[in-house]
Structures are given as structure tokens and as C-alpha cells.
Amino acid sequence: SPKHQQWDGKGSTANFREIVLGRCYTYTQLVHPELSTDCRKIEKAFINAFISKDPCSATEEDYVPLLKLGDQTVPCDKTVFWSKTKELAHQYTWVQREMFTLENTLLGYIADDLSWCGDADSSEINHESCPSRRNCSSNFVSVFWNLLSKRFAENACGMVQVLLNGSISNAFDKNSTFGRVEVHSLQPTKVHTLQAWVVQDIGKTPRDTCSGSSLNDLKLILSRRNIKFTCQENYR
Ligand code: JS2
């Protein structure tokens, strides 16, 4: 039997395969029926990406077959990034049905809030434990989201938006996925403007604003990359 609780992170989500397959059908039949996707192939490619492999040695190559199957174009002006505002961003794209966060794309939708890993010397999904970021940065979940985020940003075009949290001290955090991966993956030939929305929780003390130093850092990065920057606070 497998070594118990080998890793710090929670184990693979129970019924991982079934959830992946079910979410794929929900997305391609109900949310975006215009997509023609073979969900059985998606399920297999997802499982094959990590099964029978060292869970700390994930590479982008492992996910290439899955990403090919999940290839999807988001229309220009419809991309929404977020950082520490996941819930709000998803409420926004739920109301603004034509807008897309990463989790409104097929692969982001399928993997949202799931965890998964295997084991080098077993062909089973590991439901006991999976490596956390502390165990290793090249775990399959982290590599997946970094890669998916990079692709999502590289494919964006027109005016893109980001929802940032003004109730924390660095609304723009250069170590977050948005600051570390997405901002640097925007293509200046395709993206002309990044519109930031700084949102403060009602009843909480605002800790960051459009004129704060973290948003200034973002503005600087974008101006060096020839992308226009605009910022608004608490727009309703
Ligand atoms: C584990 C997950 C999940 O713009 C957004 C998205 O496009 C995203 O991929 O990157 C941005 C959010 O990441 P950031 O800036 O680091 O904000 P955060 O609030 O610290 O979110 C951490 C989660 C990033 C990757 N990720 N990881 N499980 O279900 C999941 N979903 C996402 N997007």
C-alpha cells in the first residue's frame, strides 16, 4: 500500500476522473455548445499528463496534449484577469456572460479547485496526499495553472481587464500569478490597454488604491511594454 501522507498537500480530489469528464460535458454541452470537444480524449490526456510520474517533476511538456485538445479562442476585449479577487471576478463574469476569466475557459473550468497527482511507481491517482508548493514548485497543479495562465494571457487581445483587491496592502503583487506570469505574457502587438479595477471590501479599511505604489509598479511594467494602463476604484 502507498506511503501514507507522503506530502504536505491534500490528496487528489475524490472522483477526479468523473469530475473532469462531467465538467467537460457540462461546459461543452451547456455552457459553450458551439465547441466541438471530445471529452473522453480530454479525460485521457489529463490523466496521462501526471499518472505514473514523479509528482515533483512536472513539466510544461506533460500538458501539451491536453492543451492542444482544450485549445480555445477568447474574443478580443473579453479577457478578465484577477488577483485575490476570485469570487468577485467570477460573479462579474457570471453576470457579464460574454466575459472570460481563466475559469470560464474549458480547461480552467474543468480544473477549478481540483487537486491531482500520481506516483512514479504506481498507475493510480494518489488520493492520500499531493506535493504542496513547500514540497516542490514543479508539482502538477502549480505547473498546470502557470502554463494555463501564460497561454491565457498570450492569447488575449484588445483591451484586457484585471480585478485587484484594494483591501490588501499590495493590490498588485509581482509574485502572484497575475504579476509574475500574466502581465509579462501579454502581447503588446495584440493588447493595447490593460484596465485595472481596484475593488475594496465594503466595511473594510482600504489598503491600496490606484495611486498606491503597487499599482504604480504595474503601470511602469506596462509602459515599458508599450501597453496603456487605466485604473478605477470601486466602480459600480
Ligand atoms: C489552484 C489555481 C485552482 O488572473 C488570474 C487567473 O487567470 C489565474 O490563473 O492567475 C490569476 C490569479 O492568480 P493570482 O494573481 O496568483 O491570484 P491568487 O488570488 O493568489 O490566486 C492563486 C491561484 C492561481 C492559480 N489558480 N490554483 N487551484 O482552482 C486555481 N485556479 C487558479 N486560477
CSV table of C-alpha atoms and ligand atoms in Angstrom, one decimal:
chain,number,residue,atom,x,y,z
A,1,SER,CA,0.0,0.0,0.0
A,2,PRO,CA,1.2,3.6,-0.7
A,3,LYS,CA,3.3,5.5,1.9
A,4,HIS,CA,0.7,7.3,3.9
A,5,GLN,CA,0.6,11.1,3.9
A,6,GLN,CA,3.8,11.4,2.0
A,7,TRP,CA,3.2,15.1,1.0
A,8,ASP,CA,2.0,18.2,2.7
A,9,GLY,CA,-0.8,19.0,0.3
A,10,LYS,CA,-4.3,17.4,0.2
A,11,GLY,CA,-4.6,14.4,-2.0
A,12,SER,CA,-6.3,14.2,-5.4
A,13,THR,CA,-9.9,15.2,-5.3
A,14,ALA,CA,-12.2,12.1,-4.9
A,15,ASN,CA,-13.7,11.0,-8.2
A,16,PHE,CA,-11.2,13.2,-10.1
A,17,ARG,CA,-11.8,11.4,-13.4
A,18,GLU,CA,-15.6,11.6,-13.2
A,19,ILE,CA,-15.5,15.3,-12.2
A,20,VAL,CA,-13.2,16.1,-15.2
A,21,LEU,CA,-15.4,14.2,-17.6
A,22,GLY,CA,-18.6,15.6,-16.1
A,23,ARG,CA,-17.4,19.2,-16.1
A,24,CYS,CA,-16.2,18.8,-19.7
A,25,TYR,CA,-19.6,17.7,-20.8
A,26,THR,CA,-21.3,20.4,-18.8
A,27,TYR,CA,-19.1,23.0,-20.4
A,28,THR,CA,-19.3,21.7,-24.0
A,29,GLN,CA,-23.0,20.8,-24.0
A,30,LEU,CA,-24.4,23.6,-21.8
A,31,VAL,CA,-22.1,26.5,-21.3
A,32,HIS,CA,-20.5,26.7,-24.8
A,33,PRO,CA,-22.4,24.3,-27.1
A,34,GLU,CA,-20.6,25.8,-30.1
A,35,LEU,CA,-17.4,23.9,-29.0
A,36,SER,CA,-16.7,20.5,-30.5
A,37,THR,CA,-14.6,18.7,-28.0
A,38,ASP,CA,-14.1,15.0,-27.3
A,39,CYS,CA,-14.4,14.9,-23.6
A,40,ARG,CA,-13.2,11.3,-23.4
A,41,LYS,CA,-9.9,12.4,-25.1
A,42,ILE,CA,-9.7,15.4,-22.6
A,43,GLU,CA,-10.1,13.0,-19.7
A,44,LYS,CA,-7.4,10.6,-21.0
A,45,ALA,CA,-5.0,13.4,-21.8
A,46,PHE,CA,-5.4,15.0,-18.3
A,47,ILE,CA,-4.9,11.6,-16.6
A,48,ASN,CA,-1.9,10.8,-18.8
A,49,ALA,CA,-0.3,14.1,-18.0
A,50,PHE,CA,0.5,13.1,-14.5
A,51,ILE,CA,-0.2,9.4,-13.9
A,52,SER,CA,2.9,7.1,-13.2
A,53,LYS,CA,5.1,10.1,-12.9
A,54,ASP,CA,7.1,11.7,-10.1
A,55,PRO,CA,4.7,14.2,-8.7
A,56,CYS,CA,7.5,16.7,-8.2
A,57,SER,CA,8.9,16.6,-11.7
A,58,ALA,CA,6.0,18.1,-13.7
A,59,THR,CA,7.0,20.0,-16.9
A,60,GLU,CA,5.0,22.0,-19.5
A,61,GLU,CA,5.5,19.2,-22.0
A,62,ASP,CA,3.4,16.9,-19.8
A,63,TYR,CA,0.4,19.1,-20.5
A,64,VAL,CA,1.0,19.8,-24.3
A,65,PRO,CA,-1.5,17.0,-25.4
A,66,LEU,CA,-4.2,18.3,-23.0
A,67,LEU,CA,-3.7,21.9,-24.0
A,68,LYS,CA,-4.0,21.0,-27.7
A,69,LEU,CA,-7.3,19.4,-27.1
A,70,GLY,CA,-8.5,22.3,-25.0
A,71,ASP,CA,-7.5,25.0,-27.4
A,72,GLN,CA,-10.0,27.8,-27.3
A,73,THR,CA,-10.1,31.4,-28.5
A,74,VAL,CA,-11.4,34.2,-26.3
A,75,PRO,CA,-12.8,37.1,-28.3
A,76,CYS,CA,-10.8,40.4,-28.1
A,77,ASP,CA,-11.8,42.8,-25.3
A,78,LYS,CA,-13.3,39.9,-23.2
A,79,THR,CA,-10.4,38.7,-21.1
A,80,VAL,CA,-10.6,39.3,-17.3
A,81,PHE,CA,-7.7,38.6,-15.1
A,82,TRP,CA,-7.9,38.7,-11.3
A,83,SER,CA,-5.7,38.5,-8.2
A,84,LYS,CA,-7.0,37.8,-4.7
A,85,THR,CA,-10.5,38.6,-6.1
A,86,LYS,CA,-11.5,35.2,-7.5
A,87,GLU,CA,-15.1,35.2,-6.1
A,88,LEU,CA,-15.8,38.7,-7.3
A,89,ALA,CA,-14.3,38.1,-10.7
A,90,HIS,CA,-16.5,35.0,-11.2
A,91,GLN,CA,-19.6,36.8,-10.0
A,92,TYR,CA,-18.8,39.5,-12.6
A,93,THR,CA,-18.3,37.0,-15.5
A,94,TRP,CA,-21.4,35.2,-14.4
A,95,VAL,CA,-23.5,38.4,-14.9
A,96,GLN,CA,-21.4,39.6,-17.9
A,97,ARG,CA,-21.9,36.3,-19.6
A,98,GLU,CA,-19.7,37.1,-22.6
A,99,MET,CA,-16.6,37.9,-20.4
A,100,PHE,CA,-14.0,35.3,-19.7
A,101,THR,CA,-11.8,34.6,-16.7
A,102,LEU,CA,-9.5,31.6,-17.0
A,103,GLU,CA,-12.1,29.6,-15.2
A,104,ASN,CA,-14.6,30.5,-17.9
A,105,THR,CA,-12.5,28.6,-20.4
A,106,LEU,CA,-12.8,24.9,-20.9
A,107,LEU,CA,-9.6,23.7,-19.2
A,108,GLY,CA,-9.8,26.3,-16.4
A,109,TYR,CA,-13.5,25.3,-15.8
A,110,ILE,CA,-12.6,21.6,-15.7
A,111,ALA,CA,-9.7,22.0,-13.2
A,112,ASP,CA,-11.1,24.8,-10.9
A,113,ASP,CA,-10.5,23.9,-7.2
A,114,LEU,CA,-9.4,20.3,-8.0
A,115,SER,CA,-6.2,18.7,-6.9
A,116,TRP,CA,-4.4,15.9,-8.6
A,117,CYS,CA,-1.2,13.9,-8.6
A,118,GLY,CA,0.1,10.4,-9.1
A,119,ASP,CA,3.1,8.4,-8.1
A,120,ALA,CA,6.3,7.4,-10.1
A,121,ASP,CA,5.8,3.7,-9.2
A,122,SER,CA,2.1,3.3,-9.4
A,123,SER,CA,-0.5,3.8,-12.1
A,124,GLU,CA,-3.1,5.0,-9.6
A,125,ILE,CA,-4.3,8.5,-8.7
A,126,ASN,CA,-2.9,9.5,-5.3
A,127,HIS,CA,-5.9,10.3,-3.1
A,128,GLU,CA,-3.8,10.4,0.1
A,129,SER,CA,-1.6,13.5,-0.4
A,130,CYS,CA,-0.1,15.6,-3.1
A,131,PRO,CA,3.0,17.9,-3.0
A,132,SER,CA,2.3,21.4,-1.9
A,133,ARG,CA,4.4,24.4,-3.1
A,134,ARG,CA,6.5,23.8,0.0
A,135,ASN,CA,7.3,20.3,-1.1
A,136,CYS,CA,8.2,21.3,-4.6
A,137,SER,CA,7.4,24.1,-7.1
A,138,SER,CA,7.3,21.6,-10.0
A,139,ASN,CA,4.1,19.9,-8.8
A,140,PHE,CA,1.5,19.1,-11.4
A,141,VAL,CA,-1.1,21.5,-10.1
A,142,SER,CA,1.2,24.5,-10.0
A,143,VAL,CA,2.8,23.8,-13.4
A,144,PHE,CA,-0.7,23.4,-14.8
A,145,TRP,CA,-2.0,26.8,-13.6
A,146,ASN,CA,1.2,28.6,-14.5
A,147,LEU,CA,1.1,27.2,-18.0
A,148,LEU,CA,-2.6,27.8,-18.5
A,149,SER,CA,-2.3,31.3,-17.2
A,150,LYS,CA,0.6,32.0,-19.5
A,151,ARG,CA,-1.4,30.7,-22.5
A,152,PHE,CA,-4.5,32.6,-21.5
A,153,ALA,CA,-2.5,35.9,-21.3
A,154,GLU,CA,-0.5,35.3,-24.5
A,155,ASN,CA,-3.8,34.8,-26.4
A,156,ALA,CA,-5.5,37.9,-25.1
A,157,CYS,CA,-6.2,40.8,-27.4
A,158,GLY,CA,-7.7,44.3,-27.5
A,159,MET,CA,-8.5,45.8,-24.1
A,160,VAL,CA,-8.0,43.5,-21.2
A,161,GLN,CA,-9.2,43.9,-17.6
A,162,VAL,CA,-7.9,42.9,-14.2
A,163,LEU,CA,-9.8,42.9,-10.9
A,164,LEU,CA,-7.5,43.7,-8.0
A,165,ASN,CA,-8.1,43.6,-4.2
A,166,GLY,CA,-7.8,47.1,-2.6
A,167,SER,CA,-8.4,45.7,0.8
A,168,ILE,CA,-4.9,44.1,1.0
A,169,SER,CA,-1.6,46.0,1.1
A,170,ASN,CA,-0.3,45.1,-2.4
A,171,ALA,CA,-3.3,45.0,-4.7
A,172,PHE,CA,-0.7,44.4,-7.4
A,173,ASP,CA,1.6,41.7,-6.3
A,174,LYS,CA,4.5,40.9,-8.6
A,175,ASN,CA,4.9,37.4,-7.1
A,176,SER,CA,1.3,36.5,-7.8
A,177,THR,CA,0.3,34.5,-10.9
A,178,PHE,CA,-1.1,37.8,-12.4
A,179,GLY,CA,2.1,39.8,-11.6
A,180,ARG,CA,4.6,37.0,-12.2
A,181,VAL,CA,3.1,35.3,-15.3
A,182,GLU,CA,0.2,37.0,-16.9
A,183,VAL,CA,1.4,40.7,-17.1
A,184,HIS,CA,4.6,39.6,-18.8
A,185,SER,CA,2.8,37.2,-21.2
A,186,LEU,CA,0.5,39.9,-22.7
A,187,GLN,CA,1.5,40.6,-26.3
A,188,PRO,CA,1.9,44.3,-26.9
A,189,THR,CA,1.1,43.7,-30.6
A,190,LYS,CA,-2.3,42.5,-29.7
A,191,VAL,CA,-3.2,44.1,-26.3
A,192,HIS,CA,-3.4,47.9,-26.4
A,193,THR,CA,-4.7,48.6,-22.9
A,194,LEU,CA,-5.0,47.0,-19.5
A,195,GLN,CA,-7.8,48.3,-17.4
A,196,ALA,CA,-7.4,47.7,-13.7
A,197,TRP,CA,-10.4,47.8,-11.3
A,198,VAL,CA,-9.3,48.2,-7.7
A,199,VAL,CA,-12.1,46.9,-5.5
A,200,GLN,CA,-12.4,47.4,-1.8
A,201,ASP,CA,-14.4,45.2,0.5
A,202,ILE,CA,-17.4,47.2,1.9
A,203,GLY,CA,-16.7,48.0,5.6
A,204,LYS,CA,-13.0,47.2,5.5
A,205,THR,CA,-10.3,49.8,5.6
A,206,PRO,CA,-8.9,50.4,2.1
A,207,ARG,CA,-5.2,49.4,2.0
A,208,ASP,CA,-4.4,50.1,-1.6
A,209,THR,CA,-5.6,52.4,-4.4
A,210,CYS,CA,-5.0,53.3,-8.0
A,211,SER,CA,-2.4,55.9,-6.7
A,212,GLY,CA,-0.6,53.5,-4.4
A,213,SER,CA,2.9,52.2,-5.1
A,214,SER,CA,1.9,48.7,-6.1
A,215,LEU,CA,-0.4,50.0,-8.9
A,216,ASN,CA,2.4,52.4,-9.9
A,217,ASP,CA,4.7,49.4,-10.3
A,218,LEU,CA,2.1,47.8,-12.6
A,219,LYS,CA,1.8,51.0,-14.6
A,220,LEU,CA,5.6,51.1,-15.0
A,221,ILE,CA,5.9,47.5,-16.2
A,222,LEU,CA,3.1,48.1,-18.8
A,223,SER,CA,4.6,51.4,-20.0
A,224,ARG,CA,7.9,49.6,-20.6
A,225,ARG,CA,6.0,47.0,-22.6
A,226,ASN,CA,4.1,49.7,-24.6
A,227,ILE,CA,0.7,48.7,-23.2
A,228,LYS,CA,-1.6,51.6,-22.0
A,229,PHE,CA,-2.8,51.5,-18.4
A,230,THR,CA,-6.0,52.8,-16.8
A,231,CYS,CA,-7.2,52.3,-13.3
A,232,GLN,CA,-10.6,52.8,-11.5
A,233,GLU,CA,-11.6,52.3,-7.9
A,234,ASN,CA,-14.8,50.8,-6.7
A,235,TYR,CA,-16.7,51.4,-9.9
A,236,ARG,CA,-20.3,50.3,-9.7
B,1,JS2,C1,-5.2,26.2,-7.6
B,1,JS2,C2,-5.5,28.0,-9.1
B,1,JS2,C3,-7.4,26.5,-8.5
B,1,JS2,O1,-5.8,36.2,-13.5
B,1,JS2,C4,-5.9,35.1,-12.6
B,1,JS2,C5,-6.1,33.8,-13.4
B,1,JS2,O2,-6.1,34.0,-14.8
B,1,JS2,C6,-5.0,32.9,-12.8
B,1,JS2,O3,-4.6,31.8,-13.3
B,1,JS2,O4,-4.0,33.8,-12.4
B,1,JS2,C7,-4.6,34.9,-11.8
B,1,JS2,C8,-4.9,34.7,-10.4
B,1,JS2,O5,-3.7,34.3,-9.7
B,1,JS2,P1,-3.0,35.2,-8.6
B,1,JS2,O6,-2.7,36.5,-9.2
B,1,JS2,O7,-1.8,34.4,-8.1
B,1,JS2,O8,-4.1,35.4,-7.5
B,1,JS2,P2,-4.4,34.5,-6.3
B,1,JS2,O9,-5.7,35.0,-5.7
B,1,JS2,O10,-3.2,34.4,-5.4
B,1,JS2,O11,-4.7,33.1,-6.9
B,1,JS2,C9,-3.9,32.0,-6.8
B,1,JS2,C10,-4.5,30.9,-7.8
B,1,JS2,C11,-3.8,30.9,-9.1
B,1,JS2,C12,-4.0,29.7,-10.0
B,1,JS2,N1,-5.3,29.0,-9.8
B,1,JS2,N2,-4.7,27.3,-8.3
B,1,JS2,N3,-6.5,25.8,-7.7
B,1,JS2,O12,-8.5,26.1,-8.6
B,1,JS2,C13,-6.9,27.6,-9.2
B,1,JS2,N4,-7.4,28.5,-10.1
B,1,JS2,C14,-6.4,29.3,-10.5
B,1,JS2,N5,-6.6,30.3,-11.4
